[in-house]
Amino acid sequence: MNKLMIWATACMLPVLSSAQTTYHIKGQLPTGYQAVKAVMSYPPDDKGGEYKSDTALIKNGQFGFSGEIGRPQLAELNLIMPRSKAKPDRQKLSDESGNMKNVGLFYLDGDVHVTFDREGMASYTGGGNEQKAWEYYGGEVGKRSKAGDKNKDGLALIADATREVIRNYPDSYVGVDLLDIFTQAAINPGLVGPMYLGLSKRMQQSEKVLKWKPKLDKARDLVSGNVVAPDFTINDTEGKPVSLSAYRGNYVLVDFWASWCVPCRRENPNVLAAYEKYKNKGFKVLGVSLDTDRKLWLKAIKEDKLPWKQVCDFKADQGKAAKAYEISSIPSNVLIDPNGKIVGKDLRGGVLHDRLAELIK
């Protein structure tokens, strides 16, 4: 009996490892809508290669796609309108980008019906768990955008919606795909870490997650309080050298920003509020600008009424501090404790206040 069970299990392994997701997409256009083709593009796998593209002719306002894929993927649907007669005949038929109209986004997951209205808006019915998770995400984004939280930028709203998707659909590839937004550049462990833990064990072992998990582990180690913050010396607004090491003995927020960075300027009042609350309790801020124009830098400091020391070497992301801390996007910040150890990174909004409250009693 044991040999039989082992043999049966071995026979099943190839079937399990090559499991495919089957999809059937049916599209419907309004009567008289003059589209001639539908083009659907999607990633064929999680290896980051070129998207696959399928084309279907539209007949009597209907079109369809069917196939199999390794796992449900987000697909983009474009409608190709008739070519204008005013265009030269020598223009290649394959050059259809200028004739693309309307975009639908859905998951290749079971039977999905896509319906376009006359304004080009797509609606969906059917689909499996992934499509339901995707529609849930769209609803969460819409709800938060409508609420209009003035203290949160677009990325923060997306982060909130992603958390809700992972909380309600932990075993969904939608959550894994949405995490791409937060894991392609430097990872904020305070943001990505809880999302990762919210994923099911199956999703934690998915190909995409396994690729960026080492980067998350490294980011966690960085803010563990065991890493010494790299020192640097840069001139301030008066041309005098300022060293980070001079702040030893205090909690210091090294705040990377620039005058041209809208999210940075939007975050400045939040940093100012934290500064005013904790400045008499051993908390300092050192602004490091990625500006290249001195006049615009000084103008922004004055407009935003930033009272702390500001430094800039006018080398953008190739400056000493930016390179030392591997700053690839702004706003960004690093919180350093009185011993010169890093204890926080990319703390924005209420997260900054919460972390300071934990550390400064």
PDB file of N, CA and C in Angstrom, residues 268-352:
ATOM      1  N   ASN A 268       6.109  68.422   4.173  1.00  0.00           N
ATOM      2  CA  ASN A 268       6.840  69.343   5.046  1.00  0.00           C
ATOM      3  C   ASN A 268       6.045  69.801   6.270  1.00  0.00           C
ATOM      4  N   PRO A 269       4.757  70.133   6.131  1.00  0.00           N
ATOM      5  CA  PRO A 269       4.011  70.537   7.332  1.00  0.00           C
ATOM      6  C   PRO A 269       3.930  69.423   8.376  1.00  0.00           C
ATOM      7  N   ASN A 270       3.884  68.181   7.925  1.00  0.00           N
ATOM      8  CA  ASN A 270       3.845  67.061   8.866  1.00  0.00           C
ATOM      9  C   ASN A 270       5.164  66.940   9.627  1.00  0.00           C
ATOM     10  N   VAL A 271       6.288  67.103   8.913  1.00  0.00           N
ATOM     11  CA  VAL A 271       7.593  67.064   9.566  1.00  0.00           C
ATOM     12  C   VAL A 271       7.719  68.239  10.537  1.00  0.00           C
ATOM     13  N   LEU A 272       7.216  69.395  10.124  1.00  0.00           N
ATOM     14  CA  LEU A 272       7.264  70.580  10.983  1.00  0.00           C
ATOM     15  C   LEU A 272       6.471  70.354  12.267  1.00  0.00           C
ATOM     16  N   ALA A 273       5.301  69.707  12.150  1.00  0.00           N
ATOM     17  CA  ALA A 273       4.485  69.428  13.338  1.00  0.00           C
ATOM     18  C   ALA A 273       5.229  68.490  14.300  1.00  0.00           C
ATOM     19  N   ALA A 274       5.917  67.496  13.748  1.00  0.00           N
ATOM     20  CA  ALA A 274       6.693  66.575  14.590  1.00  0.00           C
ATOM     21  C   ALA A 274       7.857  67.306  15.249  1.00  0.00           C
ATOM     22  N   TYR A 275       8.493  68.171  14.488  1.00  0.00           N
ATOM     23  CA  TYR A 275       9.624  68.951  15.013  1.00  0.00           C
ATOM     24  C   TYR A 275       9.181  69.823  16.184  1.00  0.00           C
ATOM     25  N   GLU A 276       8.066  70.530  16.033  1.00  0.00           N
ATOM     26  CA  GLU A 276       7.576  71.410  17.091  1.00  0.00           C
ATOM     27  C   GLU A 276       7.198  70.613  18.338  1.00  0.00           C
ATOM     28  N   LYS A 277       6.703  69.408  18.153  1.00  0.00           N
ATOM     29  CA  LYS A 277       6.265  68.591  19.287  1.00  0.00           C
ATOM     30  C   LYS A 277       7.431  68.032  20.091  1.00  0.00           C
ATOM     31  N   TYR A 278       8.528  67.664  19.384  1.00  0.00           N
ATOM     32  CA  TYR A 278       9.615  66.954  20.065  1.00  0.00           C
ATOM     33  C   TYR A 278      10.946  67.706  20.095  1.00  0.00           C
ATOM     34  N   LYS A 279      10.981  68.940  19.621  1.00  0.00           N
ATOM     35  CA  LYS A 279      12.257  69.659  19.532  1.00  0.00           C
ATOM     36  C   LYS A 279      12.895  69.917  20.887  1.00  0.00           C
ATOM     37  N   ASN A 280      12.100  69.982  21.928  1.00  0.00           N
ATOM     38  CA  ASN A 280      12.636  70.206  23.275  1.00  0.00           C
ATOM     39  C   ASN A 280      12.897  68.900  24.020  1.00  0.00           C
ATOM     40  N   LYS A 281      12.793  67.779  23.298  1.00  0.00           N
ATOM     41  CA  LYS A 281      13.013  66.463  23.900  1.00  0.00           C
ATOM     42  C   LYS A 281      14.132  65.709  23.191  1.00  0.00           C
ATOM     43  N   GLY A 282      15.054  66.459  22.613  1.00  0.00           N
ATOM     44  CA  GLY A 282      16.196  65.818  21.978  1.00  0.00           C
ATOM     45  C   GLY A 282      15.960  65.342  20.565  1.00  0.00           C
ATOM     46  N   PHE A 283      15.025  65.998  19.854  1.00  0.00           N
ATOM     47  CA  PHE A 283      14.741  65.625  18.466  1.00  0.00           C
ATOM     48  C   PHE A 283      15.167  66.746  17.529  1.00  0.00           C
ATOM     49  N   LYS A 284      15.953  66.401  16.513  1.00  0.00           N
ATOM     50  CA  LYS A 284      16.416  67.356  15.513  1.00  0.00           C
ATOM     51  C   LYS A 284      16.025  66.884  14.111  1.00  0.00           C
ATOM     52  N   VAL A 285      16.024  67.828  13.187  1.00  0.00           N
ATOM     53  CA  VAL A 285      15.808  67.514  11.774  1.00  0.00           C
ATOM     54  C   VAL A 285      16.947  68.127  10.975  1.00  0.00           C
ATOM     55  N   LEU A 286      17.480  67.350  10.043  1.00  0.00           N
ATOM     56  CA  LEU A 286      18.496  67.849   9.119  1.00  0.00           C
ATOM     57  C   LEU A 286      17.969  67.634   7.705  1.00  0.00           C
ATOM     58  N   GLY A 287      17.668  68.730   7.014  1.00  0.00           N
ATOM     59  CA  GLY A 287      17.148  68.635   5.663  1.00  0.00           C
ATOM     60  C   GLY A 287      18.276  68.472   4.652  1.00  0.00           C
ATOM     61  N   VAL A 288      18.153  67.458   3.792  1.00  0.00           N
ATOM     62  CA  VAL A 288      19.133  67.231   2.727  1.00  0.00           C
ATOM     63  C   VAL A 288      18.400  67.356   1.402  1.00  0.00           C
ATOM     64  N   SER A 289      18.715  68.403   0.663  1.00  0.00           N
ATOM     65  CA  SER A 289      18.006  68.659  -0.587  1.00  0.00           C
ATOM     66  C   SER A 289      18.703  68.013  -1.777  1.00  0.00           C
ATOM     67  N   LEU A 290      17.881  67.509  -2.715  1.00  0.00           N
ATOM     68  CA  LEU A 290      18.393  66.973  -3.972  1.00  0.00           C
ATOM     69  C   LEU A 290      18.233  67.998  -5.092  1.00  0.00           C
ATOM     70  N   ASP A 291      18.149  69.256  -4.693  1.00  0.00           N
ATOM     71  CA  ASP A 291      18.035  70.345  -5.677  1.00  0.00           C
ATOM     72  C   ASP A 291      19.337  70.520  -6.453  1.00  0.00           C
ATOM     73  N   THR A 292      19.219  71.158  -7.612  1.00  0.00           N
ATOM     74  CA  THR A 292      20.392  71.558  -8.394  1.00  0.00           C
ATOM     75  C   THR A 292      20.415  73.070  -8.612  1.00  0.00           C
ATOM     76  N   ASP A 293      19.354  73.744  -8.207  1.00  0.00           N
ATOM     77  CA  ASP A 293      19.238  75.191  -8.370  1.00  0.00           C
ATOM     78  C   ASP A 293      19.178  75.832  -6.986  1.00  0.00           C
ATOM     79  N   ARG A 294      20.203  76.595  -6.641  1.00  0.00           N
ATOM     80  CA  ARG A 294      20.296  77.184  -5.307  1.00  0.00           C
ATOM     81  C   ARG A 294      19.129  78.130  -5.013  1.00  0.00           C
ATOM     82  N   LYS A 295      18.751  78.967  -5.985  1.00  0.00           N
ATOM     83  CA  LYS A 295      17.680  79.935  -5.764  1.00  0.00           C
ATOM     84  C   LYS A 295      16.352  79.248  -5.456  1.00  0.00           C
ATOM     85  N   LEU A 296      16.038  78.202  -6.206  1.00  0.00           N
ATOM     86  CA  LEU A 296      14.780  77.492  -5.981  1.00  0.00           C
ATOM     87  C   LEU A 296      14.794  76.778  -4.628  1.00  0.00           C
ATOM     88  N   TRP A 297      15.937  76.256  -4.242  1.00  0.00           N
ATOM     89  CA  TRP A 297      16.092  75.602  -2.943  1.00  0.00           C
ATOM     90  C   TRP A 297      15.811  76.578  -1.807  1.00  0.00           C
ATOM     91  N   LEU A 298      16.487  77.736  -1.843  1.00  0.00           N
ATOM     92  CA  LEU A 298      16.305  78.736  -0.791  1.00  0.00           C
ATOM     93  C   LEU A 298      14.874  79.274  -0.766  1.00  0.00           C
ATOM     94  N   LYS A 299      14.295  79.431  -1.938  1.00  0.00           N
ATOM     95  CA  LYS A 299      12.919  79.931  -2.037  1.00  0.00           C
ATOM     96  C   LYS A 299      11.941  78.958  -1.381  1.00  0.00           C
ATOM     97  N   ALA A 300      12.137  77.664  -1.604  1.00  0.00           N
ATOM     98  CA  ALA A 300      11.249  76.651  -1.034  1.00  0.00           C
ATOM     99  C   ALA A 300      11.379  76.606   0.491  1.00  0.00           C
ATOM    100  N   ILE A 301      12.599  76.728   1.003  1.00  0.00           N
ATOM    101  CA  ILE A 301      12.822  76.731   2.450  1.00  0.00           C
ATOM    102  C   ILE A 301      12.044  77.881   3.098  1.00  0.00           C
ATOM    103  N   LYS A 302      12.108  79.042   2.449  1.00  0.00           N
ATOM    104  CA  LYS A 302      11.417  80.218   2.976  1.00  0.00           C
ATOM    105  C   LYS A 302       9.907  80.062   2.883  1.00  0.00           C
ATOM    106  N   GLU A 303       9.421  79.572   1.748  1.00  0.00           N
ATOM    107  CA  GLU A 303       7.978  79.418   1.544  1.00  0.00           C
ATOM    108  C   GLU A 303       7.386  78.415   2.533  1.00  0.00           C
ATOM    109  N   ASP A 304       8.104  77.317   2.782  1.00  0.00           N
ATOM    110  CA  ASP A 304       7.570  76.279   3.665  1.00  0.00           C
ATOM    111  C   ASP A 304       7.902  76.527   5.131  1.00  0.00           C
ATOM    112  N   LYS A 305       8.654  77.601   5.393  1.00  0.00           N
ATOM    113  CA  LYS A 305       8.982  78.014   6.761  1.00  0.00           C
ATOM    114  C   LYS A 305       9.639  76.878   7.546  1.00  0.00           C
ATOM    115  N   LEU A 306      10.711  76.358   6.986  1.00  0.00           N
ATOM    116  CA  LEU A 306      11.419  75.243   7.610  1.00  0.00           C
ATOM    117  C   LEU A 306      12.529  75.795   8.504  1.00  0.00           C
ATOM    118  N   PRO A 307      12.445  75.588   9.812  1.00  0.00           N
ATOM    119  CA  PRO A 307      13.377  76.226  10.741  1.00  0.00           C
ATOM    120  C   PRO A 307      14.667  75.443  10.986  1.00  0.00           C
ATOM    121  N   TRP A 308      14.746  74.188  10.564  1.00  0.00           N
ATOM    122  CA  TRP A 308      15.923  73.380  10.866  1.00  0.00           C
ATOM    123  C   TRP A 308      17.026  73.581   9.834  1.00  0.00           C
ATOM    124  N   LYS A 309      18.191  73.076  10.138  1.00  0.00           N
ATOM    125  CA  LYS A 309      19.361  73.210   9.266  1.00  0.00           C
ATOM    126  C   LYS A 309      19.111  72.479   7.945  1.00  0.00           C
ATOM    127  N   GLN A 310      19.510  73.150   6.851  1.00  0.00           N
ATOM    128  CA  GLN A 310      19.345  72.592   5.511  1.00  0.00           C
ATOM    129  C   GLN A 310      20.701  72.534   4.824  1.00  0.00           C
ATOM    130  N   VAL A 311      20.986  71.408   4.135  1.00  0.00           N
ATOM    131  CA  VAL A 311      22.231  71.267   3.392  1.00  0.00           C
ATOM    132  C   VAL A 311      21.927  70.791   1.972  1.00  0.00           C
ATOM    133  N   CYS A 312      22.848  71.103   1.053  1.00  0.00           N
ATOM    134  CA  CYS A 312      22.671  70.685  -0.341  1.00  0.00           C
ATOM    135  C   CYS A 312      24.015  70.777  -1.056  1.00  0.00           C
ATOM    136  N   ASP A 313      24.343  69.751  -1.841  1.00  0.00           N
ATOM    137  CA  ASP A 313      25.576  69.814  -2.644  1.00  0.00           C
ATOM    138  C   ASP A 313      25.258  69.930  -4.139  1.00  0.00           C
ATOM    139  N   PHE A 314      23.952  70.094  -4.451  1.00  0.00           N
ATOM    140  CA  PHE A 314      23.488  70.383  -5.813  1.00  0.00           C
ATOM    141  C   PHE A 314      23.901  69.306  -6.820  1.00  0.00           C
ATOM    142  N   LYS A 315      23.919  68.062  -6.357  1.00  0.00           N
ATOM    143  CA  LYS A 315      24.263  66.941  -7.238  1.00  0.00           C
ATOM    144  C   LYS A 315      23.109  65.945  -7.369  1.00  0.00           C
ATOM    145  N   ALA A 316      21.926  66.394  -6.955  1.00  0.00           N
ATOM    146  CA  ALA A 316      20.720  65.561  -7.047  1.00  0.00           C
ATOM    147  C   ALA A 316      20.946  64.216  -6.362  1.00  0.00           C
ATOM    148  N   ASP A 317      20.575  63.113  -7.025  1.00  0.00           N
ATOM    149  CA  ASP A 317      20.711  61.803  -6.383  1.00  0.00           C
ATOM    150  C   ASP A 317      22.131  61.254  -6.439  1.00  0.00           C
ATOM    151  N   GLN A 318      23.060  62.037  -6.981  1.00  0.00           N
ATOM    152  CA  GLN A 318      24.463  61.631  -6.992  1.00  0.00           C
ATOM    153  C   GLN A 318      25.262  62.322  -5.887  1.00  0.00           C
ATOM    154  N   GLY A 319      24.559  63.028  -5.009  1.00  0.00           N
ATOM    155  CA  GLY A 319      25.221  63.699  -3.898  1.00  0.00           C
ATOM    156  C   GLY A 319      25.721  62.720  -2.849  1.00  0.00           C
ATOM    157  N   LYS A 320      26.562  63.217  -1.964  1.00  0.00           N
ATOM    158  CA  LYS A 320      27.189  62.371  -0.939  1.00  0.00           C
ATOM    159  C   LYS A 320      26.157  61.620  -0.097  1.00  0.00           C
ATOM    160  N   ALA A 321      25.218  62.362   0.471  1.00  0.00           N
ATOM    161  CA  ALA A 321      24.245  61.744   1.370  1.00  0.00           C
ATOM    162  C   ALA A 321      23.298  60.817   0.622  1.00  0.00           C
ATOM    163  N   ALA A 322      22.834  61.250  -0.540  1.00  0.00           N
ATOM    164  CA  ALA A 322      21.901  60.433  -1.321  1.00  0.00           C
ATOM    165  C   ALA A 322      22.523  59.093  -1.694  1.00  0.00           C
ATOM    166  N   LYS A 323      23.785  59.104  -2.068  1.00  0.00           N
ATOM    167  CA  LYS A 323      24.473  57.863  -2.439  1.00  0.00           C
ATOM    168  C   LYS A 323      24.753  57.000  -1.208  1.00  0.00           C
ATOM    169  N   ALA A 324      25.124  57.655  -0.100  1.00  0.00           N
ATOM    170  CA  ALA A 324      25.429  56.908   1.118  1.00  0.00           C
ATOM    171  C   ALA A 324      24.205  56.160   1.642  1.00  0.00           C
ATOM    172  N   TYR A 325      23.015  56.755   1.464  1.00  0.00           N
ATOM    173  CA  TYR A 325      21.785  56.148   1.964  1.00  0.00           C
ATOM    174  C   TYR A 325      20.950  55.507   0.858  1.00  0.00           C
ATOM    175  N   GLU A 326      21.533  55.411  -0.340  1.00  0.00           N
ATOM    176  CA  GLU A 326      20.884  54.746  -1.477  1.00  0.00           C
ATOM    177  C   GLU A 326      19.482  55.294  -1.710  1.00  0.00           C
ATOM    178  N   ILE A 327      19.392  56.619  -1.788  1.00  0.00           N
ATOM    179  CA  ILE A 327      18.100  57.270  -2.008  1.00  0.00           C
ATOM    180  C   ILE A 327      17.788  57.249  -3.502  1.00  0.00           C
ATOM    181  N   SER A 328      16.743  56.524  -3.872  1.00  0.00           N
ATOM    182  CA  SER A 328      16.361  56.414  -5.283  1.00  0.00           C
ATOM    183  C   SER A 328      15.104  57.207  -5.601  1.00  0.00           C
ATOM    184  N   SER A 329      14.371  57.656  -4.585  1.00  0.00           N
ATOM    185  CA  SER A 329      13.173  58.466  -4.798  1.00  0.00           C
ATOM    186  C   SER A 329      12.935  59.301  -3.548  1.00  0.00           C
ATOM    187  N   ILE A 330      12.243  60.419  -3.747  1.00  0.00           N
ATOM    188  CA  ILE A 330      11.895  61.283  -2.625  1.00  0.00           C
ATOM    189  C   ILE A 330      10.400  61.586  -2.686  1.00  0.00           C
ATOM    190  N   PRO A 331       9.794  61.924  -1.519  1.00  0.00           N
ATOM    191  CA  PRO A 331      10.413  62.139  -0.212  1.00  0.00           C
ATOM    192  C   PRO A 331      10.905  60.835   0.408  1.00  0.00           C
ATOM    193  N   SER A 332      11.963  60.972   1.186  1.00  0.00           N
ATOM    194  CA  SER A 332      12.515  59.846   1.921  1.00  0.00           C
ATOM    195  C   SER A 332      13.185  60.407   3.176  1.00  0.00           C
ATOM    196  N   ASN A 333      13.261  59.603   4.198  1.00  0.00           N
ATOM    197  CA  ASN A 333      13.947  60.061   5.406  1.00  0.00           C
ATOM    198  C   ASN A 333      14.536  58.882   6.160  1.00  0.00           C
ATOM    199  N   VAL A 334      15.444  59.178   7.050  1.00  0.00           N
ATOM    200  CA  VAL A 334      16.088  58.180   7.902  1.00  0.00           C
ATOM    201  C   VAL A 334      16.104  58.734   9.322  1.00  0.00           C
ATOM    202  N   LEU A 335      15.615  57.944  10.271  1.00  0.00           N
ATOM    203  CA  LEU A 335      15.609  58.357  11.677  1.00  0.00           C
ATOM    204  C   LEU A 335      16.777  57.680  12.383  1.00  0.00           C
ATOM    205  N   ILE A 336      17.584  58.481  13.066  1.00  0.00           N
ATOM    206  CA  ILE A 336      18.809  57.996  13.709  1.00  0.00           C
ATOM    207  C   ILE A 336      18.717  58.268  15.212  1.00  0.00           C
ATOM    208  N   ASP A 337      19.129  57.280  16.025  1.00  0.00           N
ATOM    209  CA  ASP A 337      19.025  57.441  17.472  1.00  0.00           C
ATOM    210  C   ASP A 337      20.251  58.165  18.039  1.00  0.00           C
ATOM    211  N   PRO A 338      20.257  58.492  19.327  1.00  0.00           N
ATOM    212  CA  PRO A 338      21.377  59.254  19.906  1.00  0.00           C
ATOM    213  C   PRO A 338      22.732  58.565  19.782  1.00  0.00           C
ATOM    214  N   ASN A 339      22.749  57.258  19.572  1.00  0.00           N
ATOM    215  CA  ASN A 339      24.005  56.529  19.412  1.00  0.00           C
ATOM    216  C   ASN A 339      24.457  56.432  17.955  1.00  0.00           C
ATOM    217  N   GLY A 340      23.710  57.102  17.071  1.00  0.00           N
ATOM    218  CA  GLY A 340      24.086  57.090  15.661  1.00  0.00           C
ATOM    219  C   GLY A 340      23.614  55.863  14.912  1.00  0.00           C
ATOM    220  N   LYS A 341      22.645  55.109  15.472  1.00  0.00           N
ATOM    221  CA  LYS A 341      22.108  53.905  14.825  1.00  0.00           C
ATOM    222  C   LYS A 341      20.780  54.236  14.120  1.00  0.00           C
ATOM    223  N   ILE A 342      20.569  53.626  12.973  1.00  0.00           N
ATOM    224  CA  ILE A 342      19.324  53.840  12.216  1.00  0.00           C
ATOM    225  C   ILE A 342      18.185  53.069  12.867  1.00  0.00           C
ATOM    226  N   VAL A 343      17.083  53.768  13.168  1.00  0.00           N
ATOM    227  CA  VAL A 343      15.932  53.141  13.819  1.00  0.00           C
ATOM    228  C   VAL A 343      14.631  53.377  13.054  1.00  0.00           C
ATOM    229  N   GLY A 344      14.729  53.953  11.879  1.00  0.00           N
ATOM    230  CA  GLY A 344      13.524  54.161  11.083  1.00  0.00           C
ATOM    231  C   GLY A 344      13.871  54.685   9.704  1.00  0.00           C
ATOM    232  N   LYS A 345      13.009  54.388   8.730  1.00  0.00           N
ATOM    233  CA  LYS A 345      13.236  54.870   7.362  1.00  0.00           C
ATOM    234  C   LYS A 345      11.898  55.099   6.677  1.00  0.00           C
ATOM    235  N   ASP A 346      11.849  56.182   5.903  1.00  0.00           N
ATOM    236  CA  ASP A 346      10.647  56.534   5.137  1.00  0.00           C
ATOM    237  C   ASP A 346       9.412  56.599   6.031  1.00  0.00           C
ATOM    238  N   LEU A 347       9.540  57.348   7.111  1.00  0.00           N
ATOM    239  CA  LEU A 347       8.440  57.553   8.050  1.00  0.00           C
ATOM    240  C   LEU A 347       7.682  58.806   7.642  1.00  0.00           C
ATOM    241  N   ARG A 348       6.462  58.613   7.181  1.00  0.00           N
ATOM    242  CA  ARG A 348       5.679  59.748   6.691  1.00  0.00           C
ATOM    243  C   ARG A 348       4.325  59.786   7.374  1.00  0.00           C
ATOM    244  N   GLY A 349       3.700  60.973   7.330  1.00  0.00           N
ATOM    245  CA  GLY A 349       2.374  61.110   7.910  1.00  0.00           C
ATOM    246  C   GLY A 349       2.359  60.757   9.380  1.00  0.00           C
ATOM    247  N   GLY A 350       1.286  60.069   9.797  1.00  0.00           N
ATOM    248  CA  GLY A 350       1.146  59.674  11.181  1.00  0.00           C
ATOM    249  C   GLY A 350       2.162  58.648  11.627  1.00  0.00           C
ATOM    250  N   VAL A 351       2.755  57.906  10.673  1.00  0.00           N
ATOM    251  CA  VAL A 351       3.757  56.893  11.009  1.00  0.00           C
ATOM    252  C   VAL A 351       4.967  57.545  11.678  1.00  0.00           C
ATOM    253  N   LEU A 352       5.356  58.735  11.210  1.00  0.00           N
ATOM    254  CA  LEU A 352       6.482  59.449  11.814  1.00  0.00           C
ATOM    255  C   LEU A 352       6.173  59.777  13.264  1.00  0.00           C
TER     256      LEU A 352
END
